[in-house]
């Protein structure tokens, strides 16, 4: 069983640029969630996709957008990068379905983004 | 709104001893799930243990157990027989059933260091 994978592992961008991060969900999972983790803090929920539809969004501006593909892989796009966007971006997949409170999310290794 | 509080920024424990990491939570959801994750310096969030709000018994997974006290709104993680490889950041998280509470909300984490 393949776990959650993310690419790239590290990325350096300059302010104002755009970035795309990618995530492949664990086999059999149809739900993908994205989190931003600033240095020294816990992860913050960005949004979730379930069967290619956005299924919840955290307190992030519209320049953070996403996609989920028919194979349930996902992309996170960030436009007009700001210095504060520097963080570890984590993708998590889960089986989906009823989205009950007990559904466990399994995380990938993350992408470290540095904005200069 | 959901909130997770972890009051111990850092903890030290001697190898082979037990350690308790504190977590308190606040939610208006009648049904919720509580999770603990481990994050080594590599960045990946590793799922450790889950406790449902209606579970009658405390959850256990190998050397990990969750001391769930619903009336006190606490969900402390107990690690028995600590190993050097347990040194990592530990996050408590929760998820509700309804609306925006379905997103996973994390605490600020506890950095655990196991001493030889």
PDB file of C-alpha atoms in Angstrom:
ATOM      1  CA  UNK A   1       0.000   0.000   0.000  1.00  0.00           C
ATOM      2  CA  UNK A   2       1.477   3.326  -1.105  1.00  0.00           C
ATOM      3  CA  UNK A   3       1.332   6.176   1.383  1.00  0.00           C
ATOM      4  CA  UNK A   4       0.759   9.852   0.742  1.00  0.00           C
ATOM      5  CA  UNK A   5       3.434  11.446  -1.414  1.00  0.00           C
ATOM      6  CA  UNK A   6       4.144  15.124  -2.059  1.00  0.00           C
ATOM      7  CA  UNK A   7       6.290  17.006  -4.531  1.00  0.00           C
ATOM      8  CA  UNK A   8       8.519  18.867  -4.558  1.00  0.00           C
ATOM      9  CA  UNK A   9      10.165  18.389  -1.159  1.00  0.00           C
ATOM     10  CA  UNK A  10      11.646  21.868  -1.105  1.00  0.00           C
ATOM     11  CA  UNK A  11      10.954  25.020  -3.087  1.00  0.00           C
ATOM     12  CA  UNK A  12      12.324  28.555  -3.120  1.00  0.00           C
ATOM     13  CA  UNK A  13      10.275  31.353  -4.691  1.00  0.00           C
ATOM     14  CA  UNK A  14      10.319  35.122  -4.672  1.00  0.00           C
ATOM     15  CA  UNK A  15       7.557  37.404  -3.516  1.00  0.00           C
ATOM     16  CA  UNK A  16       4.793  37.858  -6.101  1.00  0.00           C
ATOM     17  CA  UNK A  17       5.432  34.551  -7.869  1.00  0.00           C
ATOM     18  CA  UNK A  18       3.012  31.670  -8.121  1.00  0.00           C
ATOM     19  CA  UNK A  19       3.596  28.102  -6.897  1.00  0.00           C
ATOM     20  CA  UNK A  20       1.948  24.711  -7.401  1.00  0.00           C
ATOM     21  CA  UNK A  21       2.371  21.895  -4.904  1.00  0.00           C
ATOM     22  CA  UNK A  22       1.290  18.341  -5.630  1.00  0.00           C
ATOM     23  CA  UNK A  23      -0.038  15.475  -3.566  1.00  0.00           C
ATOM     24  CA  UNK A  24      -0.873  11.852  -4.325  1.00  0.00           C
ATOM     25  CA  UNK A  25      -3.326  10.322  -1.891  1.00  0.00           C
ATOM     26  CA  UNK A  26      -3.012   6.944  -0.248  1.00  0.00           C
ATOM     27  CA  UNK A  27      -4.495   4.068  -2.205  1.00  0.00           C
ATOM     28  CA  UNK A  28      -8.250   3.820  -1.623  1.00  0.00           C
ATOM     29  CA  UNK A  29      -8.591   7.354  -0.243  1.00  0.00           C
ATOM     30  CA  UNK A  30     -10.849   9.874  -1.993  1.00  0.00           C
ATOM     31  CA  UNK A  31     -10.438  12.853   0.330  1.00  0.00           C
ATOM     32  CA  UNK A  32      -7.449  15.183   0.438  1.00  0.00           C
ATOM     33  CA  UNK A  33      -6.830  17.997   2.924  1.00  0.00           C
ATOM     34  CA  UNK A  34      -4.129  20.660   2.811  1.00  0.00           C
ATOM     35  CA  UNK A  35      -2.499  22.318   5.810  1.00  0.00           C
ATOM     36  CA  UNK A  36       0.004  25.133   6.294  1.00  0.00           C
ATOM     37  CA  UNK A  37       2.452  24.800   9.152  1.00  0.00           C
ATOM     38  CA  UNK A  38       4.499  27.869  10.000  1.00  0.00           C
ATOM     39  CA  UNK A  39       7.704  27.377  11.949  1.00  0.00           C
ATOM     40  CA  UNK A  40       7.042  26.500  15.576  1.00  0.00           C
ATOM     41  CA  UNK A  41       3.272  26.228  15.167  1.00  0.00           C
ATOM     42  CA  UNK A  42       0.665  23.542  14.631  1.00  0.00           C
ATOM     43  CA  UNK A  43      -0.767  22.933  11.176  1.00  0.00           C
ATOM     44  CA  UNK A  44      -3.579  25.220  10.002  1.00  0.00           C
ATOM     45  CA  UNK A  45      -6.339  23.849   7.768  1.00  0.00           C
ATOM     46  CA  UNK A  46      -6.413  25.374   4.277  1.00  0.00           C
ATOM     47  CA  UNK A  47      -9.086  23.324   2.483  1.00  0.00           C
ATOM     48  CA  UNK A  48     -10.328  19.848   1.763  1.00  0.00           C
ATOM     49  CA  UNK A  49     -11.373  18.102  -1.445  1.00  0.00           C
ATOM     50  CA  UNK A  50     -13.755  15.169  -1.632  1.00  0.00           C
ATOM     51  CA  UNK A  51     -14.339  13.490  -4.983  1.00  0.00           C
ATOM     52  CA  UNK A  52     -13.033  16.520  -6.893  1.00  0.00           C
ATOM     53  CA  UNK A  53     -15.192  19.074  -5.048  1.00  0.00           C
ATOM     54  CA  UNK A  54     -14.048  21.520  -2.370  1.00  0.00           C
ATOM     55  CA  UNK A  55     -15.527  20.237   0.878  1.00  0.00           C
ATOM     56  CA  UNK A  56     -14.512  22.845   3.422  1.00  0.00           C
ATOM     57  CA  UNK A  57     -12.147  25.769   3.650  1.00  0.00           C
ATOM     58  CA  UNK A  58     -10.192  27.385   6.443  1.00  0.00           C
ATOM     59  CA  UNK A  59      -9.385  31.038   6.969  1.00  0.00           C
ATOM     60  CA  UNK A  60      -7.135  31.509   3.944  1.00  0.00           C
ATOM     61  CA  UNK A  61      -7.469  34.129   1.175  1.00  0.00           C
ATOM     62  CA  UNK A  62      -8.667  33.239  -2.350  1.00  0.00           C
ATOM     63  CA  UNK A  63      -5.119  33.308  -3.702  1.00  0.00           C
ATOM     64  CA  UNK A  64      -4.881  29.846  -2.128  1.00  0.00           C
ATOM     65  CA  UNK A  65      -6.714  27.511  -4.485  1.00  0.00           C
ATOM     66  CA  UNK A  66      -6.773  23.844  -5.210  1.00  0.00           C
ATOM     67  CA  UNK A  67      -7.803  21.031  -7.471  1.00  0.00           C
ATOM     68  CA  UNK A  68      -8.498  17.355  -7.092  1.00  0.00           C
ATOM     69  CA  UNK A  69      -8.202  15.031 -10.065  1.00  0.00           C
ATOM     70  CA  UNK A  70     -10.205  11.892 -10.967  1.00  0.00           C
ATOM     71  CA  UNK A  71      -7.432   9.718  -9.507  1.00  0.00           C
ATOM     72  CA  UNK A  72      -7.854  11.727  -6.248  1.00  0.00           C
ATOM     73  CA  UNK A  73      -4.439  13.348  -6.453  1.00  0.00           C
ATOM     74  CA  UNK A  74      -4.479  17.043  -5.670  1.00  0.00           C
ATOM     75  CA  UNK A  75      -2.752  20.363  -6.263  1.00  0.00           C
ATOM     76  CA  UNK A  76      -2.415  23.415  -4.059  1.00  0.00           C
ATOM     77  CA  UNK A  77      -1.843  26.662  -5.922  1.00  0.00           C
ATOM     78  CA  UNK A  78      -0.738  29.874  -4.276  1.00  0.00           C
ATOM     79  CA  UNK A  79      -0.717  33.107  -6.289  1.00  0.00           C
ATOM     80  CA  UNK A  80       1.029  36.381  -5.495  1.00  0.00           C
ATOM     81  CA  UNK A  81       3.315  34.813  -2.918  1.00  0.00           C
ATOM     82  CA  UNK A  82       4.011  36.753   0.258  1.00  0.00           C
ATOM     83  CA  UNK A  83       6.887  36.346   2.708  1.00  0.00           C
ATOM     84  CA  UNK A  84       4.463  34.951   5.309  1.00  0.00           C
ATOM     85  CA  UNK A  85       3.605  32.087   2.962  1.00  0.00           C
ATOM     86  CA  UNK A  86       6.953  30.528   3.893  1.00  0.00           C
ATOM     87  CA  UNK A  87       5.966  27.325   5.670  1.00  0.00           C
ATOM     88  CA  UNK A  88       5.716  23.552   5.528  1.00  0.00           C
ATOM     89  CA  UNK A  89       2.708  22.552   3.428  1.00  0.00           C
ATOM     90  CA  UNK A  90       1.216  19.238   4.407  1.00  0.00           C
ATOM     91  CA  UNK A  91      -1.195  17.122   2.456  1.00  0.00           C
ATOM     92  CA  UNK A  92      -3.326  14.472   4.157  1.00  0.00           C
ATOM     93  CA  UNK A  93      -5.588  11.844   2.700  1.00  0.00           C
ATOM     94  CA  UNK A  94      -8.485   9.966   4.268  1.00  0.00           C
ATOM     95  CA  UNK A  95     -10.982   7.351   3.135  1.00  0.00           C
ATOM     96  CA  UNK A  96     -13.808   9.878   2.812  1.00  0.00           C
ATOM     97  CA  UNK A  97     -17.440   8.849   2.652  1.00  0.00           C
ATOM     98  CA  UNK A  98     -19.374  10.037   5.674  1.00  0.00           C
ATOM     99  CA  UNK A  99     -16.528  12.303   6.874  1.00  0.00           C
ATOM    100  CA  UNK A 100     -17.299  11.292  10.414  1.00  0.00           C
ATOM    101  CA  UNK A 101     -15.419  12.740  13.332  1.00  0.00           C
ATOM    102  CA  UNK A 102     -13.422   9.544  13.684  1.00  0.00           C
ATOM    103  CA  UNK A 103     -11.956   9.519  10.200  1.00  0.00           C
ATOM    104  CA  UNK A 104      -8.180   9.459  10.447  1.00  0.00           C
ATOM    105  CA  UNK A 105      -6.099  11.593   8.114  1.00  0.00           C
ATOM    106  CA  UNK A 106      -2.743  10.272   6.961  1.00  0.00           C
ATOM    107  CA  UNK A 107      -0.110  12.836   6.107  1.00  0.00           C
ATOM    108  CA  UNK A 108       2.584  13.086   3.477  1.00  0.00           C
ATOM    109  CA  UNK A 109       6.133  14.286   4.139  1.00  0.00           C
ATOM    110  CA  UNK A 110       5.310  17.882   3.232  1.00  0.00           C
ATOM    111  CA  UNK A 111       6.755  20.549   0.956  1.00  0.00           C
ATOM    112  CA  UNK A 112       8.950  23.213   2.507  1.00  0.00           C
ATOM    113  CA  UNK A 113       8.332  26.529   0.767  1.00  0.00           C
ATOM    114  CA  UNK A 114      10.605  29.496   1.263  1.00  0.00           C
ATOM    115  CA  UNK A 115       9.526  32.862  -0.121  1.00  0.00           C
ATOM    116  CA  UNK A 116      12.280  35.459  -0.481  1.00  0.00           C
TER     117      UNK A 116
ATOM    118  CA  UNK B   1     -15.356  26.848  17.281  1.00  0.00           C
ATOM    119  CA  UNK B   2     -12.914  24.172  18.303  1.00  0.00           C
ATOM    120  CA  UNK B   3      -9.768  24.804  20.286  1.00  0.00           C
ATOM    121  CA  UNK B   4      -6.884  22.590  21.385  1.00  0.00           C
ATOM    122  CA  UNK B   5      -4.480  23.688  24.123  1.00  0.00           C
ATOM    123  CA  UNK B   6      -1.113  22.083  24.759  1.00  0.00           C
ATOM    124  CA  UNK B   7       0.537  23.851  27.688  1.00  0.00           C
ATOM    125  CA  UNK B   8       3.906  22.089  27.628  1.00  0.00           C
ATOM    126  CA  UNK B   9       6.165  23.583  24.941  1.00  0.00           C
ATOM    127  CA  UNK B  10       8.916  21.128  25.859  1.00  0.00           C
ATOM    128  CA  UNK B  11       9.286  17.970  27.918  1.00  0.00           C
ATOM    129  CA  UNK B  12      12.251  15.803  28.884  1.00  0.00           C
ATOM    130  CA  UNK B  13      12.089  12.142  29.874  1.00  0.00           C
ATOM    131  CA  UNK B  14      14.680   9.522  30.679  1.00  0.00           C
ATOM    132  CA  UNK B  15      14.893   6.553  28.345  1.00  0.00           C
ATOM    133  CA  UNK B  16      12.648   3.635  29.471  1.00  0.00           C
ATOM    134  CA  UNK B  17      10.493   5.865  31.664  1.00  0.00           C
ATOM    135  CA  UNK B  18       6.883   6.879  31.022  1.00  0.00           C
ATOM    136  CA  UNK B  19       5.827  10.400  30.079  1.00  0.00           C
ATOM    137  CA  UNK B  20       2.476  12.189  29.867  1.00  0.00           C
ATOM    138  CA  UNK B  21       1.830  14.929  27.325  1.00  0.00           C
ATOM    139  CA  UNK B  22      -1.091  17.188  28.206  1.00  0.00           C
ATOM    140  CA  UNK B  23      -3.944  18.222  25.946  1.00  0.00           C
ATOM    141  CA  UNK B  24      -7.162  20.054  26.745  1.00  0.00           C
ATOM    142  CA  UNK B  25      -9.859  20.886  24.255  1.00  0.00           C
ATOM    143  CA  UNK B  26     -12.958  22.975  23.811  1.00  0.00           C
ATOM    144  CA  UNK B  27     -15.834  22.326  21.446  1.00  0.00           C
ATOM    145  CA  UNK B  28     -19.583  22.755  21.195  1.00  0.00           C
ATOM    146  CA  UNK B  29     -19.940  19.609  19.085  1.00  0.00           C
ATOM    147  CA  UNK B  30     -21.699  16.761  20.931  1.00  0.00           C
ATOM    148  CA  UNK B  31     -19.675  14.223  18.952  1.00  0.00           C
ATOM    149  CA  UNK B  32     -15.977  14.594  18.213  1.00  0.00           C
ATOM    150  CA  UNK B  33     -12.744  12.716  17.723  1.00  0.00           C
ATOM    151  CA  UNK B  34      -9.383  13.319  19.352  1.00  0.00           C
ATOM    152  CA  UNK B  35      -6.085  12.441  17.696  1.00  0.00           C
ATOM    153  CA  UNK B  36      -2.409  12.477  18.521  1.00  0.00           C
ATOM    154  CA  UNK B  37       0.270  12.851  15.878  1.00  0.00           C
ATOM    155  CA  UNK B  38       4.060  12.641  16.077  1.00  0.00           C
ATOM    156  CA  UNK B  39       6.199  14.906  13.920  1.00  0.00           C
ATOM    157  CA  UNK B  40       9.923  14.090  13.709  1.00  0.00           C
ATOM    158  CA  UNK B  41      12.337  16.715  12.448  1.00  0.00           C
ATOM    159  CA  UNK B  42      11.803  15.378   8.913  1.00  0.00           C
ATOM    160  CA  UNK B  43       8.355  16.973   8.979  1.00  0.00           C
ATOM    161  CA  UNK B  44       5.964  14.119   8.297  1.00  0.00           C
ATOM    162  CA  UNK B  45       2.986  13.868  10.667  1.00  0.00           C
ATOM    163  CA  UNK B  46       2.640  10.296  11.915  1.00  0.00           C
ATOM    164  CA  UNK B  47      -0.739   9.196  13.287  1.00  0.00           C
ATOM    165  CA  UNK B  48      -0.440   7.607  16.733  1.00  0.00           C
ATOM    166  CA  UNK B  49      -3.819   7.142  18.370  1.00  0.00           C
ATOM    167  CA  UNK B  50      -7.521   8.065  18.186  1.00  0.00           C
ATOM    168  CA  UNK B  51     -10.224   8.469  20.840  1.00  0.00           C
ATOM    169  CA  UNK B  52     -13.902   8.981  20.056  1.00  0.00           C
ATOM    170  CA  UNK B  53     -15.951  11.160  22.378  1.00  0.00           C
ATOM    171  CA  UNK B  54     -18.423   8.343  23.013  1.00  0.00           C
ATOM    172  CA  UNK B  55     -15.833   5.608  23.498  1.00  0.00           C
ATOM    173  CA  UNK B  56     -16.231   4.049  26.926  1.00  0.00           C
ATOM    174  CA  UNK B  57     -12.636   2.925  27.253  1.00  0.00           C
ATOM    175  CA  UNK B  58      -9.387   4.794  26.850  1.00  0.00           C
ATOM    176  CA  UNK B  59      -7.629   4.081  23.559  1.00  0.00           C
ATOM    177  CA  UNK B  60      -4.355   2.158  23.504  1.00  0.00           C
ATOM    178  CA  UNK B  61      -1.918   1.452  20.665  1.00  0.00           C
ATOM    179  CA  UNK B  62       1.193  -0.403  21.733  1.00  0.00           C
ATOM    180  CA  UNK B  63       3.239   1.903  23.984  1.00  0.00           C
ATOM    181  CA  UNK B  64       0.764   4.760  23.473  1.00  0.00           C
ATOM    182  CA  UNK B  65      -2.369   5.262  25.508  1.00  0.00           C
ATOM    183  CA  UNK B  66      -4.789   8.127  25.705  1.00  0.00           C
ATOM    184  CA  UNK B  67      -6.029   9.243  29.121  1.00  0.00           C
ATOM    185  CA  UNK B  68      -9.452  10.613  28.182  1.00  0.00           C
ATOM    186  CA  UNK B  69     -11.343  12.576  30.827  1.00  0.00           C
ATOM    187  CA  UNK B  70     -14.447  13.921  29.122  1.00  0.00           C
ATOM    188  CA  UNK B  71     -15.752  15.990  32.022  1.00  0.00           C
ATOM    189  CA  UNK B  72     -12.409  17.769  32.289  1.00  0.00           C
ATOM    190  CA  UNK B  73     -12.098  18.015  28.494  1.00  0.00           C
ATOM    191  CA  UNK B  74      -8.660  16.512  28.536  1.00  0.00           C
ATOM    192  CA  UNK B  75      -7.022  13.923  26.286  1.00  0.00           C
ATOM    193  CA  UNK B  76      -3.498  13.335  27.543  1.00  0.00           C
ATOM    194  CA  UNK B  77      -1.080  11.063  25.693  1.00  0.00           C
ATOM    195  CA  UNK B  78       0.897   8.592  27.760  1.00  0.00           C
ATOM    196  CA  UNK B  79       4.017   7.038  26.273  1.00  0.00           C
ATOM    197  CA  UNK B  80       5.329   4.089  28.249  1.00  0.00           C
ATOM    198  CA  UNK B  81       8.931   2.861  28.187  1.00  0.00           C
ATOM    199  CA  UNK B  82      10.262   5.866  26.233  1.00  0.00           C
ATOM    200  CA  UNK B  83      12.791   5.225  23.489  1.00  0.00           C
ATOM    201  CA  UNK B  84      15.334   7.574  21.926  1.00  0.00           C
ATOM    202  CA  UNK B  85      13.329   7.440  18.703  1.00  0.00           C
ATOM    203  CA  UNK B  86      10.361   8.980  20.510  1.00  0.00           C
ATOM    204  CA  UNK B  87      12.128  12.356  20.483  1.00  0.00           C
ATOM    205  CA  UNK B  88       9.892  14.495  18.285  1.00  0.00           C
ATOM    206  CA  UNK B  89       7.142  17.100  18.277  1.00  0.00           C
ATOM    207  CA  UNK B  90       3.748  15.778  19.398  1.00  0.00           C
ATOM    208  CA  UNK B  91       0.467  17.343  18.352  1.00  0.00           C
ATOM    209  CA  UNK B  92      -2.980  16.864  19.787  1.00  0.00           C
ATOM    210  CA  UNK B  93      -5.829  17.433  17.325  1.00  0.00           C
ATOM    211  CA  UNK B  94      -9.585  17.189  17.225  1.00  0.00           C
ATOM    212  CA  UNK B  95     -12.358  16.919  14.693  1.00  0.00           C
ATOM    213  CA  UNK B  96     -16.080  17.441  15.057  1.00  0.00           C
ATOM    214  CA  UNK B  97     -18.938  16.057  13.037  1.00  0.00           C
ATOM    215  CA  UNK B  98     -20.733  19.108  11.765  1.00  0.00           C
ATOM    216  CA  UNK B  99     -19.869  21.960   9.431  1.00  0.00           C
ATOM    217  CA  UNK B 100     -16.552  23.687   9.855  1.00  0.00           C
ATOM    218  CA  UNK B 101     -15.827  21.508  12.888  1.00  0.00           C
ATOM    219  CA  UNK B 102     -15.111  18.638  10.505  1.00  0.00           C
ATOM    220  CA  UNK B 103     -11.709  20.118   9.794  1.00  0.00           C
ATOM    221  CA  UNK B 104      -8.828  18.861  11.904  1.00  0.00           C
ATOM    222  CA  UNK B 105      -7.805  21.471  14.494  1.00  0.00           C
ATOM    223  CA  UNK B 106      -4.319  21.162  15.996  1.00  0.00           C
ATOM    224  CA  UNK B 107      -2.707  22.397  19.163  1.00  0.00           C
ATOM    225  CA  UNK B 108       0.661  24.149  19.253  1.00  0.00           C
ATOM    226  CA  UNK B 109       2.549  20.972  20.059  1.00  0.00           C
ATOM    227  CA  UNK B 110       4.957  19.630  22.682  1.00  0.00           C
ATOM    228  CA  UNK B 111       8.611  18.969  21.875  1.00  0.00           C
ATOM    229  CA  UNK B 112       9.596  15.725  23.612  1.00  0.00           C
ATOM    230  CA  UNK B 113      13.259  14.911  24.182  1.00  0.00           C
ATOM    231  CA  UNK B 114      14.219  11.439  25.399  1.00  0.00           C
ATOM    232  CA  UNK B 115      17.506  11.387  27.288  1.00  0.00           C
ATOM    233  CA  UNK B 116      19.846   8.349  27.228  1.00  0.00           C
TER     234      UNK B 116
END
